[in-house]
PDB file of N, CA and C in Angstrom:
ATOM      1  N   MET X   7       2.558  23.404   6.505  1.00  0.00           N
ATOM      2  CA  MET X   7       1.244  23.659   6.418  1.00  0.00           C
ATOM      3  C   MET X   7       1.161  23.558   5.472  1.00  0.00           C
ATOM      4  N   LEU X   8      -0.341  22.952   5.409  1.00  0.00           N
ATOM      5  CA  LEU X   8      -1.310  22.975   3.892  1.00  0.00           C
ATOM      6  C   LEU X   8      -2.805  24.130   3.901  1.00  0.00           C
ATOM      7  N   ASP X   9      -2.208  24.828   2.776  1.00  0.00           N
ATOM      8  CA  ASP X   9      -3.404  25.640   3.236  1.00  0.00           C
ATOM      9  C   ASP X   9      -4.958  25.369   2.128  1.00  0.00           C
ATOM     10  N   LEU X  10      -5.664  25.025   2.760  1.00  0.00           N
ATOM     11  CA  LEU X  10      -7.146  23.668   2.251  1.00  0.00           C
ATOM     12  C   LEU X  10      -7.947  24.980   1.327  1.00  0.00           C
ATOM     13  N   LYS X  11      -7.780  26.166   1.710  1.00  0.00           N
ATOM     14  CA  LYS X  11      -8.907  27.013   0.547  1.00  0.00           C
ATOM     15  C   LYS X  11      -8.124  27.311  -0.658  1.00  0.00           C
ATOM     16  N   ILE X  12      -6.716  26.511  -0.855  1.00  0.00           N
ATOM     17  CA  ILE X  12      -5.781  26.960  -1.552  1.00  0.00           C
ATOM     18  C   ILE X  12      -6.177  25.596  -2.535  1.00  0.00           C
ATOM     19  N   ILE X  13      -5.877  24.714  -2.173  1.00  0.00           N
ATOM     20  CA  ILE X  13      -6.142  23.231  -2.034  1.00  0.00           C
ATOM     21  C   ILE X  13      -7.620  22.928  -2.916  1.00  0.00           C
ATOM     22  N   ASN X  14      -8.842  23.679  -2.319  1.00  0.00           N
ATOM     23  CA  ASN X  14     -10.121  23.359  -2.354  1.00  0.00           C
ATOM     24  C   ASN X  14     -10.087  24.178  -3.665  1.00  0.00           C
ATOM     25  N   SER X  15      -9.746  25.844  -3.818  1.00  0.00           N
ATOM     26  CA  SER X  15      -9.997  25.917  -4.405  1.00  0.00           C
ATOM     27  C   SER X  15      -9.422  25.741  -6.650  1.00  0.00           C
ATOM     28  N   VAL X  16      -8.061  25.094  -6.381  1.00  0.00           N
ATOM     29  CA  VAL X  16      -7.399  24.403  -7.165  1.00  0.00           C
ATOM     30  C   VAL X  16      -8.385  23.358  -7.427  1.00  0.00           C
ATOM     31  N   LEU X  17      -8.972  22.358  -6.695  1.00  0.00           N
ATOM     32  CA  LEU X  17      -9.935  21.213  -6.969  1.00  0.00           C
ATOM     33  C   LEU X  17     -11.144  21.436  -7.480  1.00  0.00           C
ATOM     34  N   GLU X  18     -11.229  22.460  -7.197  1.00  0.00           N
ATOM     35  CA  GLU X  18     -12.559  23.808  -8.481  1.00  0.00           C
ATOM     36  C   GLU X  18     -12.122  23.421  -9.754  1.00  0.00           C
ATOM     37  N   GLN X  19     -10.960  24.744  -9.506  1.00  0.00           N
ATOM     38  CA  GLN X  19     -10.629  24.825 -11.109  1.00  0.00           C
ATOM     39  C   GLN X  19     -10.382  23.895 -11.921  1.00  0.00           C
ATOM     40  N   LEU X  20      -9.572  22.747 -11.781  1.00  0.00           N
ATOM     41  CA  LEU X  20      -9.714  21.766 -12.659  1.00  0.00           C
ATOM     42  C   LEU X  20     -11.283  20.892 -12.781  1.00  0.00           C
ATOM     43  N   GLU X  21     -11.679  20.789 -11.901  1.00  0.00           N
ATOM     44  CA  GLU X  21     -13.105  20.830 -12.410  1.00  0.00           C
ATOM     45  C   GLU X  21     -13.863  21.618 -13.069  1.00  0.00           C
ATOM     46  N   GLN X  22     -13.590  21.946 -13.201  1.00  0.00           N
ATOM     47  CA  GLN X  22     -14.410  22.768 -13.973  1.00  0.00           C
ATOM     48  C   GLN X  22     -13.470  23.252 -15.924  1.00  0.00           C
ATOM     49  N   GLU X  23     -12.548  23.758 -15.187  1.00  0.00           N
ATOM     50  CA  GLU X  23     -11.704  24.434 -16.647  1.00  0.00           C
ATOM     51  C   GLU X  23     -11.036  22.881 -16.905  1.00  0.00           C
ATOM     52  N   ARG X  24     -11.219  22.030 -16.726  1.00  0.00           N
ATOM     53  CA  ARG X  24      -9.957  20.489 -17.230  1.00  0.00           C
ATOM     54  C   ARG X  24     -11.300  18.965 -17.057  1.00  0.00           C
ATOM     55  N   GLY X  25     -11.930  19.343 -16.153  1.00  0.00           N
ATOM     56  CA  GLY X  25     -12.795  18.096 -16.438  1.00  0.00           C
ATOM     57  C   GLY X  25     -12.687  16.642 -15.688  1.00  0.00           C
ATOM     58  N   ILE X  26     -11.677  17.384 -14.776  1.00  0.00           N
ATOM     59  CA  ILE X  26     -10.843  16.449 -13.717  1.00  0.00           C
ATOM     60  C   ILE X  26     -11.878  16.535 -12.226  1.00  0.00           C
ATOM     61  N   ALA X  27     -12.489  14.754 -12.190  1.00  0.00           N
ATOM     62  CA  ALA X  27     -13.203  15.439 -11.098  1.00  0.00           C
ATOM     63  C   ALA X  27     -12.371  14.443 -10.136  1.00  0.00           C
ATOM     64  N   ARG X  28     -12.896  15.283  -9.300  1.00  0.00           N
ATOM     65  CA  ARG X  28     -12.255  16.088  -7.683  1.00  0.00           C
ATOM     66  C   ARG X  28     -11.336  15.364  -6.746  1.00  0.00           C
ATOM     67  N   GLU X  29     -12.498  13.832  -6.586  1.00  0.00           N
ATOM     68  CA  GLU X  29     -12.261  12.848  -6.458  1.00  0.00           C
ATOM     69  C   GLU X  29     -10.715  11.727  -7.087  1.00  0.00           C
ATOM     70  N   LYS X  30     -10.536  11.561  -7.941  1.00  0.00           N
ATOM     71  CA  LYS X  30      -9.332  11.029  -9.604  1.00  0.00           C
ATOM     72  C   LYS X  30      -8.240  12.100  -8.398  1.00  0.00           C
ATOM     73  N   VAL X  31      -8.091  13.770  -8.637  1.00  0.00           N
ATOM     74  CA  VAL X  31      -7.141  14.997  -8.145  1.00  0.00           C
ATOM     75  C   VAL X  31      -6.590  14.272  -6.536  1.00  0.00           C
ATOM     76  N   VAL X  32      -7.853  13.837  -5.634  1.00  0.00           N
ATOM     77  CA  VAL X  32      -7.627  13.065  -4.073  1.00  0.00           C
ATOM     78  C   VAL X  32      -6.580  11.995  -4.633  1.00  0.00           C
ATOM     79  N   GLU X  33      -6.990  11.374  -5.092  1.00  0.00           N
ATOM     80  CA  GLU X  33      -6.685  10.381  -5.234  1.00  0.00           C
ATOM     81  C   GLU X  33      -5.590  10.132  -5.659  1.00  0.00           C
ATOM     82  N   ALA X  34      -5.074  11.051  -6.172  1.00  0.00           N
ATOM     83  CA  ALA X  34      -3.811  11.188  -7.103  1.00  0.00           C
ATOM     84  C   ALA X  34      -2.658  11.265  -5.725  1.00  0.00           C
ATOM     85  N   ILE X  35      -3.579  12.327  -5.436  1.00  0.00           N
ATOM     86  CA  ILE X  35      -2.462  13.398  -3.829  1.00  0.00           C
ATOM     87  C   ILE X  35      -2.333  12.357  -3.099  1.00  0.00           C
ATOM     88  N   GLU X  36      -3.252  11.209  -3.391  1.00  0.00           N
ATOM     89  CA  GLU X  36      -2.981  10.355  -2.137  1.00  0.00           C
ATOM     90  C   GLU X  36      -2.272   8.857  -2.063  1.00  0.00           C
ATOM     91  N   MET X  37      -1.978   8.805  -3.207  1.00  0.00           N
ATOM     92  CA  MET X  37      -0.742   7.694  -3.688  1.00  0.00           C
ATOM     93  C   MET X  37       0.302   8.583  -3.565  1.00  0.00           C
ATOM     94  N   ALA X  38       0.254   9.772  -4.441  1.00  0.00           N
ATOM     95  CA  ALA X  38       1.786  10.387  -3.814  1.00  0.00           C
ATOM     96  C   ALA X  38       2.333  10.557  -2.741  1.00  0.00           C
ATOM     97  N   LEU X  39       0.951  10.697  -1.994  1.00  0.00           N
ATOM     98  CA  LEU X  39       1.552  11.093  -0.217  1.00  0.00           C
ATOM     99  C   LEU X  39       2.276   9.408   0.337  1.00  0.00           C
ATOM    100  N   ALA X  40       1.587   8.697   0.182  1.00  0.00           N
ATOM    101  CA  ALA X  40       1.570   6.890   0.238  1.00  0.00           C
ATOM    102  C   ALA X  40       3.240   6.855  -0.245  1.00  0.00           C
ATOM    103  N   THR X  41       3.419   7.086  -1.502  1.00  0.00           N
ATOM    104  CA  THR X  41       4.851   7.248  -2.082  1.00  0.00           C
ATOM    105  C   THR X  41       5.323   7.576  -1.320  1.00  0.00           C
ATOM    106  N   ALA X  42       5.701   8.706  -0.923  1.00  0.00           N
ATOM    107  CA  ALA X  42       6.726   9.740  -0.533  1.00  0.00           C
ATOM    108  C   ALA X  42       7.043   9.124   0.882  1.00  0.00           C
ATOM    109  N   TYR X  43       5.866   8.402   1.433  1.00  0.00           N
ATOM    110  CA  TYR X  43       6.444   8.066   2.912  1.00  0.00           C
ATOM    111  C   TYR X  43       7.177   6.557   2.877  1.00  0.00           C
ATOM    112  N   LYS X  44       6.420   5.429   2.421  1.00  0.00           N
ATOM    113  CA  LYS X  44       7.312   4.912   1.741  1.00  0.00           C
ATOM    114  C   LYS X  44       8.967   4.501   1.361  1.00  0.00           C
ATOM    115  N   LYS X  45       8.964   6.183   0.575  1.00  0.00           N
ATOM    116  CA  LYS X  45      10.533   5.755   0.318  1.00  0.00           C
ATOM    117  C   LYS X  45      10.808   6.612   1.505  1.00  0.00           C
ATOM    118  N   GLU X  46      10.463   7.490   2.282  1.00  0.00           N
ATOM    119  CA  GLU X  46      11.227   8.188   3.142  1.00  0.00           C
ATOM    120  C   GLU X  46      11.464   7.140   4.629  1.00  0.00           C
ATOM    121  N   TYR X  47      10.048   6.035   4.763  1.00  0.00           N
ATOM    122  CA  TYR X  47      10.208   5.147   5.803  1.00  0.00           C
ATOM    123  C   TYR X  47       9.700   4.001   5.782  1.00  0.00           C
ATOM    124  N   GLY X  48       9.288   3.611   4.678  1.00  0.00           N
ATOM    125  CA  GLY X  48       9.081   2.500   4.645  1.00  0.00           C
ATOM    126  C   GLY X  48      10.452   1.692   3.703  1.00  0.00           C
ATOM    127  N   GLN X  49      10.411   0.214   4.250  1.00  0.00           N
ATOM    128  CA  GLN X  49      10.703  -1.012   3.845  1.00  0.00           C
ATOM    129  C   GLN X  49      10.529  -1.797   2.799  1.00  0.00           C
ATOM    130  N   LYS X  50      11.419  -2.478   1.525  1.00  0.00           N
ATOM    131  CA  LYS X  50      10.935  -3.045   0.794  1.00  0.00           C
ATOM    132  C   LYS X  50       9.757  -3.892   1.260  1.00  0.00           C
ATOM    133  N   GLY X  51       9.403  -4.339   0.690  1.00  0.00           N
ATOM    134  CA  GLY X  51       8.318  -5.472   0.129  1.00  0.00           C
ATOM    135  C   GLY X  51       6.631  -4.896   1.283  1.00  0.00           C
ATOM    136  N   GLN X  52       6.534  -3.725   1.428  1.00  0.00           N
ATOM    137  CA  GLN X  52       5.363  -3.113   2.024  1.00  0.00           C
ATOM    138  C   GLN X  52       4.517  -2.455   1.238  1.00  0.00           C
ATOM    139  N   ILE X  53       3.196  -2.532   1.774  1.00  0.00           N
ATOM    140  CA  ILE X  53       2.470  -2.140   0.805  1.00  0.00           C
ATOM    141  C   ILE X  53       1.732  -0.816   1.825  1.00  0.00           C
ATOM    142  N   VAL X  54       2.016   0.578   1.575  1.00  0.00           N
ATOM    143  CA  VAL X  54       1.752   1.512   2.107  1.00  0.00           C
ATOM    144  C   VAL X  54       0.138   2.150   1.255  1.00  0.00           C
ATOM    145  N   HIS X  55      -0.904   2.555   2.514  1.00  0.00           N
ATOM    146  CA  HIS X  55      -1.716   2.928   1.237  1.00  0.00           C
ATOM    147  C   HIS X  55      -2.195   4.489   2.957  1.00  0.00           C
ATOM    148  N   ALA X  56      -2.532   5.517   1.634  1.00  0.00           N
ATOM    149  CA  ALA X  56      -2.526   6.873   2.460  1.00  0.00           C
ATOM    150  C   ALA X  56      -4.491   7.300   2.253  1.00  0.00           C
ATOM    151  N   LYS X  57      -4.928   7.284   3.298  1.00  0.00           N
ATOM    152  CA  LYS X  57      -6.134   8.978   3.170  1.00  0.00           C
ATOM    153  C   LYS X  57      -5.842  10.731   3.683  1.00  0.00           C
ATOM    154  N   PHE X  58      -6.269  11.051   2.910  1.00  0.00           N
ATOM    155  CA  PHE X  58      -5.734  12.382   3.139  1.00  0.00           C
ATOM    156  C   PHE X  58      -7.620  12.667   3.195  1.00  0.00           C
ATOM    157  N   ASP X  59      -7.456  13.988   4.203  1.00  0.00           N
ATOM    158  CA  ASP X  59      -8.718  14.411   4.332  1.00  0.00           C
ATOM    159  C   ASP X  59      -8.568  15.471   4.359  1.00  0.00           C
ATOM    160  N   ILE X  60      -9.540  15.697   3.361  1.00  0.00           N
ATOM    161  CA  ILE X  60      -9.785  17.234   2.392  1.00  0.00           C
ATOM    162  C   ILE X  60     -10.303  18.167   3.934  1.00  0.00           C
ATOM    163  N   ASN X  61     -10.808  18.353   4.469  1.00  0.00           N
ATOM    164  CA  ASN X  61     -11.891  19.035   5.088  1.00  0.00           C
ATOM    165  C   ASN X  61     -10.964  19.617   6.145  1.00  0.00           C
ATOM    166  N   SER X  62      -9.919  18.776   6.600  1.00  0.00           N
ATOM    167  CA  SER X  62      -8.938  19.037   7.818  1.00  0.00           C
ATOM    168  C   SER X  62      -7.774  18.476   7.917  1.00  0.00           C
ATOM    169  N   GLY X  63      -6.980  18.795   6.294  1.00  0.00           N
ATOM    170  CA  GLY X  63      -5.980  18.038   5.949  1.00  0.00           C
ATOM    171  C   GLY X  63      -4.778  17.276   6.356  1.00  0.00           C
ATOM    172  N   LYS X  64      -5.587  16.865   7.385  1.00  0.00           N
ATOM    173  CA  LYS X  64      -4.688  15.481   8.181  1.00  0.00           C
ATOM    174  C   LYS X  64      -4.605  13.926   6.804  1.00  0.00           C
ATOM    175  N   THR X  65      -3.947  13.801   7.432  1.00  0.00           N
ATOM    176  CA  THR X  65      -3.181  12.495   6.823  1.00  0.00           C
ATOM    177  C   THR X  65      -2.972  11.209   7.222  1.00  0.00           C
ATOM    178  N   GLU X  66      -3.761   9.939   6.889  1.00  0.00           N
ATOM    179  CA  GLU X  66      -3.616   8.761   7.764  1.00  0.00           C
ATOM    180  C   GLU X  66      -2.951   7.464   7.586  1.00  0.00           C
ATOM    181  N   PHE X  67      -1.743   7.300   7.179  1.00  0.00           N
ATOM    182  CA  PHE X  67      -1.678   6.257   6.426  1.00  0.00           C
ATOM    183  C   PHE X  67      -1.468   4.681   7.206  1.00  0.00           C
ATOM    184  N   SER X  68      -1.971   4.187   6.511  1.00  0.00           N
ATOM    185  CA  SER X  68      -2.136   2.413   6.836  1.00  0.00           C
ATOM    186  C   SER X  68      -1.237   1.512   6.068  1.00  0.00           C
ATOM    187  N   GLN X  69      -0.599   0.241   6.435  1.00  0.00           N
ATOM    188  CA  GLN X  69      -0.418  -0.491   6.010  1.00  0.00           C
ATOM    189  C   GLN X  69      -0.843  -1.867   5.541  1.00  0.00           C
ATOM    190  N   VAL X  70      -1.047  -2.423   4.207  1.00  0.00           N
ATOM    191  CA  VAL X  70      -1.578  -3.619   4.235  1.00  0.00           C
ATOM    192  C   VAL X  70      -0.596  -5.125   3.956  1.00  0.00           C
ATOM    193  N   LYS X  71      -1.455  -5.636   4.281  1.00  0.00           N
ATOM    194  CA  LYS X  71      -0.586  -6.441   4.801  1.00  0.00           C
ATOM    195  C   LYS X  71      -1.606  -8.133   4.306  1.00  0.00           C
ATOM    196  N   VAL X  72      -1.336  -8.701   3.729  1.00  0.00           N
ATOM    197  CA  VAL X  72      -1.084 -10.447   3.170  1.00  0.00           C
ATOM    198  C   VAL X  72      -1.791 -11.023   4.133  1.00  0.00           C
ATOM    199  N   VAL X  73      -3.119 -11.909   4.862  1.00  0.00           N
ATOM    200  CA  VAL X  73      -3.069 -13.347   5.419  1.00  0.00           C
ATOM    201  C   VAL X  73      -2.741 -14.181   4.805  1.00  0.00           C
ATOM    202  N   VAL X  74      -1.563 -15.351   5.745  1.00  0.00           N
ATOM    203  CA  VAL X  74      -1.284 -16.532   5.412  1.00  0.00           C
ATOM    204  C   VAL X  74      -0.868 -17.326   6.437  1.00  0.00           C
ATOM    205  N   ASP X  75      -0.990 -18.715   6.126  1.00  0.00           N
ATOM    206  CA  ASP X  75      -0.928 -19.621   7.191  1.00  0.00           C
ATOM    207  C   ASP X  75       0.246 -20.324   7.195  1.00  0.00           C
ATOM    208  N   GLU X  76       0.729 -21.265   8.025  1.00  0.00           N
ATOM    209  CA  GLU X  76       1.997 -22.342   7.493  1.00  0.00           C
ATOM    210  C   GLU X  76       1.836 -22.623   6.807  1.00  0.00           C
ATOM    211  N   SER X  77       0.598 -23.161   5.500  1.00  0.00           N
ATOM    212  CA  SER X  77       0.662 -24.009   4.697  1.00  0.00           C
ATOM    213  C   SER X  77       0.743 -23.291   3.003  1.00  0.00           C
ATOM    214  N   THR X  78       0.988 -21.721   3.303  1.00  0.00           N
ATOM    215  CA  THR X  78       0.686 -20.920   2.127  1.00  0.00           C
ATOM    216  C   THR X  78       1.712 -20.041   1.681  1.00  0.00           C
ATOM    217  N   VAL X  79       2.874 -20.345   2.703  1.00  0.00           N
ATOM    218  CA  VAL X  79       3.694 -19.948   2.499  1.00  0.00           C
ATOM    219  C   VAL X  79       5.958 -20.907   3.378  1.00  0.00           C
ATOM    220  N   VAL X  80       6.540 -20.084   2.195  1.00  0.00           N
ATOM    221  CA  VAL X  80       7.424 -21.138   3.482  1.00  0.00           C
ATOM    222  C   VAL X  80       8.308 -20.088   3.796  1.00  0.00           C
ATOM    223  N   PHE X  81       9.466 -20.660   5.145  1.00  0.00           N
ATOM    224  CA  PHE X  81       9.937 -19.555   5.862  1.00  0.00           C
ATOM    225  C   PHE X  81      11.193 -19.911   5.727  1.00  0.00           C
ATOM    226  N   ASP X  82      11.869 -18.710   6.154  1.00  0.00           N
ATOM    227  CA  ASP X  82      13.453 -19.401   5.811  1.00  0.00           C
ATOM    228  C   ASP X  82      13.967 -20.247   4.324  1.00  0.00           C
ATOM    229  N   PRO X  83      13.833 -19.693   3.785  1.00  0.00           N
ATOM    230  CA  PRO X  83      14.339 -19.929   2.120  1.00  0.00           C
ATOM    231  C   PRO X  83      15.739 -19.939   2.283  1.00  0.00           C
ATOM    232  N   GLU X  84      16.591 -21.114   1.076  1.00  0.00           N
ATOM    233  CA  GLU X  84      17.725 -21.269   0.313  1.00  0.00           C
ATOM    234  C   GLU X  84      17.954 -19.788   0.198  1.00  0.00           C
ATOM    235  N   ASP X  85      17.717 -19.655  -1.052  1.00  0.00           N
ATOM    236  CA  ASP X  85      17.956 -18.684  -2.401  1.00  0.00           C
ATOM    237  C   ASP X  85      16.745 -17.794  -1.335  1.00  0.00           C
ATOM    238  N   GLU X  86      16.785 -16.457  -1.960  1.00  0.00           N
ATOM    239  CA  GLU X  86      15.862 -14.763  -2.389  1.00  0.00           C
ATOM    240  C   GLU X  86      15.078 -14.891  -3.015  1.00  0.00           C
ATOM    241  N   THR X  87      14.344 -15.569  -4.082  1.00  0.00           N
ATOM    242  CA  THR X  87      13.110 -15.917  -4.552  1.00  0.00           C
ATOM    243  C   THR X  87      12.067 -14.987  -4.327  1.00  0.00           C
ATOM    244  N   GLN X  88      10.949 -15.303  -5.079  1.00  0.00           N
ATOM    245  CA  GLN X  88       9.566 -14.363  -4.355  1.00  0.00           C
ATOM    246  C   GLN X  88       8.474 -15.311  -4.252  1.00  0.00           C
ATOM    247  N   SER X  89       8.836 -16.452  -4.870  1.00  0.00           N
ATOM    248  CA  SER X  89       7.931 -17.434  -4.604  1.00  0.00           C
ATOM    249  C   SER X  89       8.825 -18.846  -4.884  1.00  0.00           C
ATOM    250  N   MET X  90       8.435 -19.889  -4.691  1.00  0.00           N
ATOM    251  CA  MET X  90       9.246 -22.089  -4.452  1.00  0.00           C
ATOM    252  C   MET X  90       8.047 -23.044  -4.559  1.00  0.00           C
ATOM    253  N   THR X  91       8.627 -23.414  -6.199  1.00  0.00           N
ATOM    254  CA  THR X  91       7.460 -24.798  -5.847  1.00  0.00           C
ATOM    255  C   THR X  91       7.919 -25.672  -5.308  1.00  0.00           C
ATOM    256  N   THR X  92       6.664 -26.200  -5.050  1.00  0.00           N
ATOM    257  CA  THR X  92       6.576 -27.144  -3.516  1.00  0.00           C
ATOM    258  C   THR X  92       6.127 -28.364  -4.121  1.00  0.00           C
ATOM    259  N   GLU X  93       5.735 -29.676  -3.472  1.00  0.00           N
ATOM    260  CA  GLU X  93       4.339 -30.822  -3.220  1.00  0.00           C
ATOM    261  C   GLU X  93       3.896 -30.850  -2.810  1.00  0.00           C
ATOM    262  N   ASN X  94       2.883 -30.823  -2.682  1.00  0.00           N
ATOM    263  CA  ASN X  94       2.056 -31.023  -1.189  1.00  0.00           C
ATOM    264  C   ASN X  94       1.918 -32.711  -1.314  1.00  0.00           C
ATOM    265  N   ALA X  95       1.230 -32.883  -0.040  1.00  0.00           N
ATOM    266  CA  ALA X  95       0.521 -34.987   0.109  1.00  0.00           C
ATOM    267  C   ALA X  95       0.585 -34.798  -0.994  1.00  0.00           C
ATOM    268  N   ALA X  96      -0.733 -34.977  -2.009  1.00  0.00           N
ATOM    269  CA  ALA X  96      -1.097 -35.550  -2.706  1.00  0.00           C
ATOM    270  C   ALA X  96      -0.468 -35.857  -4.475  1.00  0.00           C
ATOM    271  N   GLY X  97       1.137 -35.143  -4.457  1.00  0.00           N
ATOM    272  CA  GLY X  97       2.548 -34.886  -5.147  1.00  0.00           C
ATOM    273  C   GLY X  97       1.458 -33.886  -6.401  1.00  0.00           C
ATOM    274  N   GLU X  98       0.853 -32.947  -6.154  1.00  0.00           N
ATOM    275  CA  GLU X  98       1.274 -31.885  -6.187  1.00  0.00           C
ATOM    276  C   GLU X  98       1.156 -30.783  -6.310  1.00  0.00           C
ATOM    277  N   THR X  99       1.930 -30.390  -7.576  1.00  0.00           N
ATOM    278  CA  THR X  99       2.828 -28.738  -7.883  1.00  0.00           C
ATOM    279  C   THR X  99       2.380 -27.949  -7.369  1.00  0.00           C
ATOM    280  N   VAL X 100       2.287 -27.074  -6.061  1.00  0.00           N
ATOM    281  CA  VAL X 100       2.178 -26.178  -5.470  1.00  0.00           C
ATOM    282  C   VAL X 100       2.970 -24.477  -5.343  1.00  0.00           C
ATOM    283  N   GLU X 101       3.213 -23.227  -5.627  1.00  0.00           N
ATOM    284  CA  GLU X 101       3.853 -22.463  -5.698  1.00  0.00           C
ATOM    285  C   GLU X 101       3.349 -21.816  -4.525  1.00  0.00           C
ATOM    286  N   LYS X 102       4.128 -21.282  -3.540  1.00  0.00           N
ATOM    287  CA  LYS X 102       4.713 -20.637  -2.190  1.00  0.00           C
ATOM    288  C   LYS X 102       5.138 -19.725  -2.028  1.00  0.00           C
ATOM    289  N   ASP X 103       4.616 -18.484  -1.733  1.00  0.00           N
ATOM    290  CA  ASP X 103       5.012 -17.530  -1.191  1.00  0.00           C
ATOM    291  C   ASP X 103       5.898 -17.377  -0.397  1.00  0.00           C
ATOM    292  N   ILE X 104       7.775 -17.110  -0.546  1.00  0.00           N
ATOM    293  CA  ILE X 104       8.215 -16.003   0.792  1.00  0.00           C
ATOM    294  C   ILE X 104       7.938 -15.527   1.653  1.00  0.00           C
ATOM    295  N   PHE X 105       7.785 -15.622   2.665  1.00  0.00           N
ATOM    296  CA  PHE X 105       6.888 -15.151   4.261  1.00  0.00           C
ATOM    297  C   PHE X 105       7.855 -14.346   4.220  1.00  0.00           C
ATOM    298  N   ASN X 106       7.152 -12.765   4.143  1.00  0.00           N
ATOM    299  CA  ASN X 106       8.242 -11.969   4.003  1.00  0.00           C
ATOM    300  C   ASN X 106       7.344 -10.767   5.352  1.00  0.00           C
ATOM    301  N   PRO X 107       7.888 -10.421   6.575  1.00  0.00           N
ATOM    302  CA  PRO X 107       6.883 -10.235   7.486  1.00  0.00           C
ATOM    303  C   PRO X 107       6.410  -8.890   7.178  1.00  0.00           C
ATOM    304  N   GLU X 108       7.191  -7.970   5.918  1.00  0.00           N
ATOM    305  CA  GLU X 108       6.052  -6.565   5.954  1.00  0.00           C
ATOM    306  C   GLU X 108       5.298  -6.664   4.640  1.00  0.00           C
ATOM    307  N   HIS X 109       6.317  -7.781   4.296  1.00  0.00           N
ATOM    308  CA  HIS X 109       4.095  -7.808   3.318  1.00  0.00           C
ATOM    309  C   HIS X 109       3.238  -9.157   3.681  1.00  0.00           C
ATOM    310  N   HIS X 110       3.329 -10.118   4.429  1.00  0.00           N
ATOM    311  CA  HIS X 110       2.790 -10.952   5.442  1.00  0.00           C
ATOM    312  C   HIS X 110       2.096 -11.135   6.522  1.00  0.00           C
ATOM    313  N   ILE X 111       1.508 -11.147   7.656  1.00  0.00           N
ATOM    314  CA  ILE X 111       1.145 -11.436   8.628  1.00  0.00           C
ATOM    315  C   ILE X 111       0.096 -12.755   8.497  1.00  0.00           C
ATOM    316  N   LEU X 112       0.920 -13.672   9.597  1.00  0.00           N
ATOM    317  CA  LEU X 112       0.214 -14.901   9.997  1.00  0.00           C
ATOM    318  C   LEU X 112      -1.243 -14.770  10.498  1.00  0.00           C
ATOM    319  N   LEU X 113      -2.250 -16.093   9.917  1.00  0.00           N
ATOM    320  CA  LEU X 113      -3.560 -15.947  10.144  1.00  0.00           C
ATOM    321  C   LEU X 113      -3.705 -16.219  11.896  1.00  0.00           C
ATOM    322  N   ALA X 114      -2.197 -16.868  12.421  1.00  0.00           N
ATOM    323  CA  ALA X 114      -2.103 -16.977  13.754  1.00  0.00           C
ATOM    324  C   ALA X 114      -2.310 -15.328  15.084  1.00  0.00           C
ATOM    325  N   ASP X 115      -1.459 -15.097  14.372  1.00  0.00           N
ATOM    326  CA  ASP X 115      -1.383 -13.528  14.513  1.00  0.00           C
ATOM    327  C   ASP X 115      -2.493 -12.259  13.854  1.00  0.00           C
TER     328      ASP X 115
END
């Protein structure tokens, strides 16, 4: 369990002695928590954010997904690249991402 008094004391000390803003340190803590969560529980391609409540000590994790529709992504490609180049009806070259359920969510969903 986190000792919030010690954390607040350290944050105050960093702010006074080093001039580091409290918000920047909390942001760094949140990034570290998100990285640790993703390493332990995440899957490739996930974007995970953490929100640390300095008053209660609780951390909330969320997964960020990009909203796409069927016309902007390619499903089940032959190769494992990150994007594909295709032509649209007008003959223009369009680069489409390969649908990844850990990174994308369909507009219909």
